[in-house]
Short mmCIF file of C-alpha atoms in Angstrom, two decimals:
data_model
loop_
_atom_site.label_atom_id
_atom_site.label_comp_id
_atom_site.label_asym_id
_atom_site.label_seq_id
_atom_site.Cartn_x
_atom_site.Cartn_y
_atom_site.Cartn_z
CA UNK A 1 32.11 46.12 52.12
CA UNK A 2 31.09 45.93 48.42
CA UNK A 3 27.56 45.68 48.06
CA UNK A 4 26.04 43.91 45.53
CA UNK A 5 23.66 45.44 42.83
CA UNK A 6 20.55 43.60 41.57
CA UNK A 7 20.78 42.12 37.89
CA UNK A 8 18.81 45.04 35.74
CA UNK A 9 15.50 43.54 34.06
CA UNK A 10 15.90 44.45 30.75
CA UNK A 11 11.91 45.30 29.42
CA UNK A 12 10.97 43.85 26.44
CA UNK A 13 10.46 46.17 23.62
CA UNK A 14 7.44 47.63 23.66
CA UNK A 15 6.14 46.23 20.25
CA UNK A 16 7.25 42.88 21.00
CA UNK A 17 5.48 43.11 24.22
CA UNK A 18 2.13 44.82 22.73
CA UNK A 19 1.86 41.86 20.05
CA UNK A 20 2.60 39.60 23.45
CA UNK A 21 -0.02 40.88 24.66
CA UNK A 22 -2.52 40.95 21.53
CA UNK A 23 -1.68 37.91 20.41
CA UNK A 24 -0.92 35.30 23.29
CA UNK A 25 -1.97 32.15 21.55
CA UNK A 26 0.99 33.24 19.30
CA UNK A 27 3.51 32.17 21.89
CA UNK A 28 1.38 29.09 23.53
CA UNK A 29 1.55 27.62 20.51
CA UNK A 30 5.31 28.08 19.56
CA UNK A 31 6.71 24.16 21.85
CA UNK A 32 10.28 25.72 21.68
CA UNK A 33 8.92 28.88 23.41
CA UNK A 34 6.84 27.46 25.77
CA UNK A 35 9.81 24.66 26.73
CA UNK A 36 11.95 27.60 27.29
CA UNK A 37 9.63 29.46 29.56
CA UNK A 38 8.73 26.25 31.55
CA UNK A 39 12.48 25.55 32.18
CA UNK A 40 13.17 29.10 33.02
CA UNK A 41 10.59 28.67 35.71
CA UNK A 42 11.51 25.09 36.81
CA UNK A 43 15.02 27.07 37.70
CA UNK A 44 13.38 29.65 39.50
CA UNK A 45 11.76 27.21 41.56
CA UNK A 46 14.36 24.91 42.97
CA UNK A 47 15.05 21.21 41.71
CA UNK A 48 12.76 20.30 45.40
CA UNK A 49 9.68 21.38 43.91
CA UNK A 50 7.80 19.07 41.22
CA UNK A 51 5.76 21.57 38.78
CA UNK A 52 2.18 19.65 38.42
CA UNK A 53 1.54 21.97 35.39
CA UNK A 54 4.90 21.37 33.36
CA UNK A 55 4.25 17.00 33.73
CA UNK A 56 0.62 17.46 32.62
CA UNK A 57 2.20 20.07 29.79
CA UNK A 58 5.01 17.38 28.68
CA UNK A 59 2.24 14.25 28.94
CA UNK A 60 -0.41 16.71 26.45
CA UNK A 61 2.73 17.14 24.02
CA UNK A 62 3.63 13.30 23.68
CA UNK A 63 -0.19 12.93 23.11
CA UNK A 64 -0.47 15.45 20.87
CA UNK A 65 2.59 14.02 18.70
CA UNK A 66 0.92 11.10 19.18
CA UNK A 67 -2.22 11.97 17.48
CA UNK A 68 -0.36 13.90 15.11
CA UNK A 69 1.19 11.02 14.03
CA UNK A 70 -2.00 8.68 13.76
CA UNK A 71 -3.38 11.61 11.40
CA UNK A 72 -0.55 11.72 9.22
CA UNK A 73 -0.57 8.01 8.80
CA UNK A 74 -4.69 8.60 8.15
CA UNK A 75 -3.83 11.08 5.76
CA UNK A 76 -1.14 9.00 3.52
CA UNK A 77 -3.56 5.49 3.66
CA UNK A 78 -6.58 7.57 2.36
CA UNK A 79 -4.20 9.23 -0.27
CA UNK A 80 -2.68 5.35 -1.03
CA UNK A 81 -5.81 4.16 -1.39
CA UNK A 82 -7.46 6.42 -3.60
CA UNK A 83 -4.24 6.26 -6.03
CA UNK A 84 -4.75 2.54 -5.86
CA UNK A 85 -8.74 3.12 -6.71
CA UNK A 86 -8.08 5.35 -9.44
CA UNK A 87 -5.73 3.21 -11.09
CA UNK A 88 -7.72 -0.24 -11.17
CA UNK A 89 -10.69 2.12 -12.57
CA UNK A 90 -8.32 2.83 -15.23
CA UNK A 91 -6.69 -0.05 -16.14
CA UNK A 92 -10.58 -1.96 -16.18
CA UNK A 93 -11.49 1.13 -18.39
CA UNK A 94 -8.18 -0.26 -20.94
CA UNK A 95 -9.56 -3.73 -20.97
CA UNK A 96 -12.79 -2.69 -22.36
CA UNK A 97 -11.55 -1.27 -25.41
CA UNK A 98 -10.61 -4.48 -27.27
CA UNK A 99 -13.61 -6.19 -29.26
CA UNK A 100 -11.01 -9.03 -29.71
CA UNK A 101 -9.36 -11.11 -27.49
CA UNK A 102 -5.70 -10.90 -29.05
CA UNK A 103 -6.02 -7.41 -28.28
CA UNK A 104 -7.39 -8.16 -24.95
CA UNK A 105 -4.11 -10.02 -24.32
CA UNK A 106 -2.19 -7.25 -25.72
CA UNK A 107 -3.84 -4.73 -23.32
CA UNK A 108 -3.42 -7.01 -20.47
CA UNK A 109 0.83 -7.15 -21.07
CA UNK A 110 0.67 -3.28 -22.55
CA UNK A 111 -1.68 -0.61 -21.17
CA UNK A 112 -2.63 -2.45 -18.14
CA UNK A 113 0.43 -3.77 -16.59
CA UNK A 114 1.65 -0.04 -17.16
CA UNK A 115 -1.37 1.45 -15.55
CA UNK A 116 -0.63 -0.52 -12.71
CA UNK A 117 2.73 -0.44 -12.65
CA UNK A 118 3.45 -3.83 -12.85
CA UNK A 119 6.14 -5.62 -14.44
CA UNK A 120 4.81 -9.07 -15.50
CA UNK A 121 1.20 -10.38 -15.95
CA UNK A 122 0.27 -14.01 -17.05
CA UNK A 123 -3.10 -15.78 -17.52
CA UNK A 124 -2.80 -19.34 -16.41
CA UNK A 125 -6.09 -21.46 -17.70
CA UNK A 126 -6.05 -25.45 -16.40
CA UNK A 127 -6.62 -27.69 -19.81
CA UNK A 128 -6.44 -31.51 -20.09
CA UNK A 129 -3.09 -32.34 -21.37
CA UNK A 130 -1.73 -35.17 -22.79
CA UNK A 131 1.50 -36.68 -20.65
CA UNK A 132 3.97 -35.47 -23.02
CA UNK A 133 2.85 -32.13 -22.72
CA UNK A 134 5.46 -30.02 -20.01
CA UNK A 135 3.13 -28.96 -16.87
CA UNK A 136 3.56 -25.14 -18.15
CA UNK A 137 2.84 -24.79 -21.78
CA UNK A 138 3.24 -21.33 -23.06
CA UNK A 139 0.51 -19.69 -26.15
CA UNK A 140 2.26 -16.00 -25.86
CA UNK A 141 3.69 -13.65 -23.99
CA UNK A 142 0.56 -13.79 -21.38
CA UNK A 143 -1.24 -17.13 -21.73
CA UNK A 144 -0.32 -20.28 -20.26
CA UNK A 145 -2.14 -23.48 -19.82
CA UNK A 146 -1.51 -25.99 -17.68
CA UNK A 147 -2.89 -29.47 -15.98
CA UNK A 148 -5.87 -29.27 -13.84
CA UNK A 149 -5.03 -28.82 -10.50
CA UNK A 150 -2.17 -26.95 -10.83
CA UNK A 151 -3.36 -23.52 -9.92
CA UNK A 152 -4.64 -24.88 -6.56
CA UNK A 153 -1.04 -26.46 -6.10
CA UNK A 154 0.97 -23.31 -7.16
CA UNK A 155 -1.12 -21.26 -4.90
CA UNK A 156 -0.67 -22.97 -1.74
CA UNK A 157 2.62 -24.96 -2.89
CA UNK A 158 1.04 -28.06 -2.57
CA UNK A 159 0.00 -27.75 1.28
CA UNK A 160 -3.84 -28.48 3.00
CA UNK A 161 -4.74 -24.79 3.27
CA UNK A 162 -7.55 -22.64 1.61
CA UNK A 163 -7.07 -21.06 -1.61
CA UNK A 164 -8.00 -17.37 -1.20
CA UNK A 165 -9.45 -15.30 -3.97
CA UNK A 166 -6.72 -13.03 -3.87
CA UNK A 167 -3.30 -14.10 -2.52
CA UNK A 168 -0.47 -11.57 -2.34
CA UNK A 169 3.04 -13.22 -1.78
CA UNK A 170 6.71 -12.83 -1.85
CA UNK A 171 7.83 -15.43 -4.84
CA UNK A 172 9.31 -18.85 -4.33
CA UNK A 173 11.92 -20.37 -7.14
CA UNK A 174 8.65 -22.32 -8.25
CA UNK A 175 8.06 -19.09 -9.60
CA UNK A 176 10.19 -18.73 -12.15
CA UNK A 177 8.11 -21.52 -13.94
CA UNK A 178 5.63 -18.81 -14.64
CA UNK A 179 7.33 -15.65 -14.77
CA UNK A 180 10.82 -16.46 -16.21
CA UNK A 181 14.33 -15.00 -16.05
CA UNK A 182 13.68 -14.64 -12.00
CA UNK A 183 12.85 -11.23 -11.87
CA UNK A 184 10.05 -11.07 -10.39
CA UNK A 185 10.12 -10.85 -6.44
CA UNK A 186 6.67 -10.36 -5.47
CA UNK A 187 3.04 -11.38 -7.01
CA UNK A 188 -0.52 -11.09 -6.64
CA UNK A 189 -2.79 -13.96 -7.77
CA UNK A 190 -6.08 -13.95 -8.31
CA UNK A 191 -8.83 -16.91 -9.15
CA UNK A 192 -10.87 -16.80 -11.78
CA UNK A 193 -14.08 -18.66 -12.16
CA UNK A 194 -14.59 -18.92 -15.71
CA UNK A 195 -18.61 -20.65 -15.69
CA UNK A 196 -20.33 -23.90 -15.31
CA UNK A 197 -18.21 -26.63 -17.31
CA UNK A 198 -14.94 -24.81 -17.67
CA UNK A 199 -11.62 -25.59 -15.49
CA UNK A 200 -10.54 -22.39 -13.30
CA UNK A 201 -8.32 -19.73 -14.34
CA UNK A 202 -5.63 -17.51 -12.55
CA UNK A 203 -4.45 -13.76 -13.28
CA UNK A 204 -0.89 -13.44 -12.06
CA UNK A 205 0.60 -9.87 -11.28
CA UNK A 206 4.06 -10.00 -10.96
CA UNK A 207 6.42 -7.05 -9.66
CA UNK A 208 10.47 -6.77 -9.21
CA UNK A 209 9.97 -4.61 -5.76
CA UNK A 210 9.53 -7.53 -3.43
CA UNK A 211 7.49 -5.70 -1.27
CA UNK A 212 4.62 -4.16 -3.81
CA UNK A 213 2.32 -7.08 -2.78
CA UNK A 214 2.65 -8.50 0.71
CA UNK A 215 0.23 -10.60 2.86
CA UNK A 216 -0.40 -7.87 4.61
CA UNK A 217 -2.18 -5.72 1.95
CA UNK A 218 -5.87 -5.46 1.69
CA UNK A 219 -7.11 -7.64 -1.37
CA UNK A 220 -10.59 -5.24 -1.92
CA UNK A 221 -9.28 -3.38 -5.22
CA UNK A 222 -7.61 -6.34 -6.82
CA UNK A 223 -10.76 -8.46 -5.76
CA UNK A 224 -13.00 -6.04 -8.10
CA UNK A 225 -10.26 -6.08 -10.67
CA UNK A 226 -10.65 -9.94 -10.84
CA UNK A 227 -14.37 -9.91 -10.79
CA UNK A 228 -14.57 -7.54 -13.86
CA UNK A 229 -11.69 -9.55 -15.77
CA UNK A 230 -13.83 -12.74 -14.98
CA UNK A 231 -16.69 -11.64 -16.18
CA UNK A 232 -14.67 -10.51 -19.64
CA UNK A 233 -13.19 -13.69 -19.87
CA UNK A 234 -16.80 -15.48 -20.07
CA UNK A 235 -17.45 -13.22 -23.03
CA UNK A 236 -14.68 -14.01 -24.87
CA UNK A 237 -14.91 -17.93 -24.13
CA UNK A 238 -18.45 -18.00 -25.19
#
């Protein structure tokens, strides 16, 4: 009768097992390691047996990708959000160099727009009109004037809903009235009050990546943009 010899244990070396030993946290935090030890042992123990330790262990690491997940989205928004911040401060910065308002224009469509990485801006003021006048009537590459009333309609395309200071949208063919060509996919447009007497005003941002301004965006940077452009505008009317 053959008899069978025990498997030999091979020991593990003794400086792998000394920096084991000095160093455990080295192999509790390795997942691969730790999976490999917790299977070895769920073998050992028989499929019968339901290891407490290993469920709690596999629940902790789906939270902890969890939460590592929520950080790293944390992380990127903060980082987003400063860019975003630093940019407006720069592009407001551009705007105050002009002393006169052709170059304000011309900062607007130059500096600005490439600040913010934008590919069209227009400056829509309501005027009265006379009925021969077309509804869009174009003084440049960035102002347009048109009827009063119009901004209101162009913003909500002509529905019974609030007009928002800031409203970020994908773009309608009714767009192409302003921007042109039909390039431009998404925009941002933002009110202006221009003072006591005057007709309002709207700042139009205009981008080609149909999703650089969407609904779902916060309006806070663009909001202080449009304040400080506002309050320009005054100057310059008088």
């Amino acid at each position: 009768m053959s008899t069978q010899l025990p498997r030999a244990i091979t020991p593990l070396a003794d400086e792998l097992r000394e920096k084991i030993i000095s160093d455990p946290d080295m192999v509790l935090e390795d997942l691969d390691v730790m999976r490999a030890l917790i299977a070895a042992n769920e073998r050992g123990t028989g499929a019968n047996v339901v290891d407490l330790r290993g469920l709690a262990m596999e629940r902790l690491e789906e939270r902890l990708g969890r939460l590592e997940d929520t950080h790293r989205g944390v992380i990127a928004a903060a980082y987003e959000n400063l860019a975003g911040t630093n940019q407006i401060h720069r592009a407001v910065l551009q705007l105050l160099q002009p002393t006169q308002f052709t170059e304000f224009l011309n900062a607007l469509s130059g500096e600005v727009a490439q600040t913010l990485r934008i590919d069209s801006v227009k400056l829509l003021l309501e005027t009265k009109v006379t009925e021969e006048e077309p509804a869009i009537h174009k003084l440049g590459k960035v102002l347009l004037t048109a009827e009063p009333g119009f901004i209101e309609t162009y913003i909500t395309y002509g529905r019974n809903v609030p007009v928002r200071p800031v409203t970020l949208r994908q773009v309608s063919p009714e767009a192409d009235l302003i921007h042109g060509d039909g390039f431009v996919h998404s925009e941002a447009l933002m009110t202006l009050d221009l003072g006591p007497g005057r007709l309002p005003g709207l700042l139009i941002f205009g981008a080609e990546d149909p999703h650089m301004f969407r609904p779902t965006q916060g309006t806070d940077l663009l909001a202080f943009f449009a304040g400080v452009f506002e309050r320009m505008m005054r100057r310059y009317l008088g």
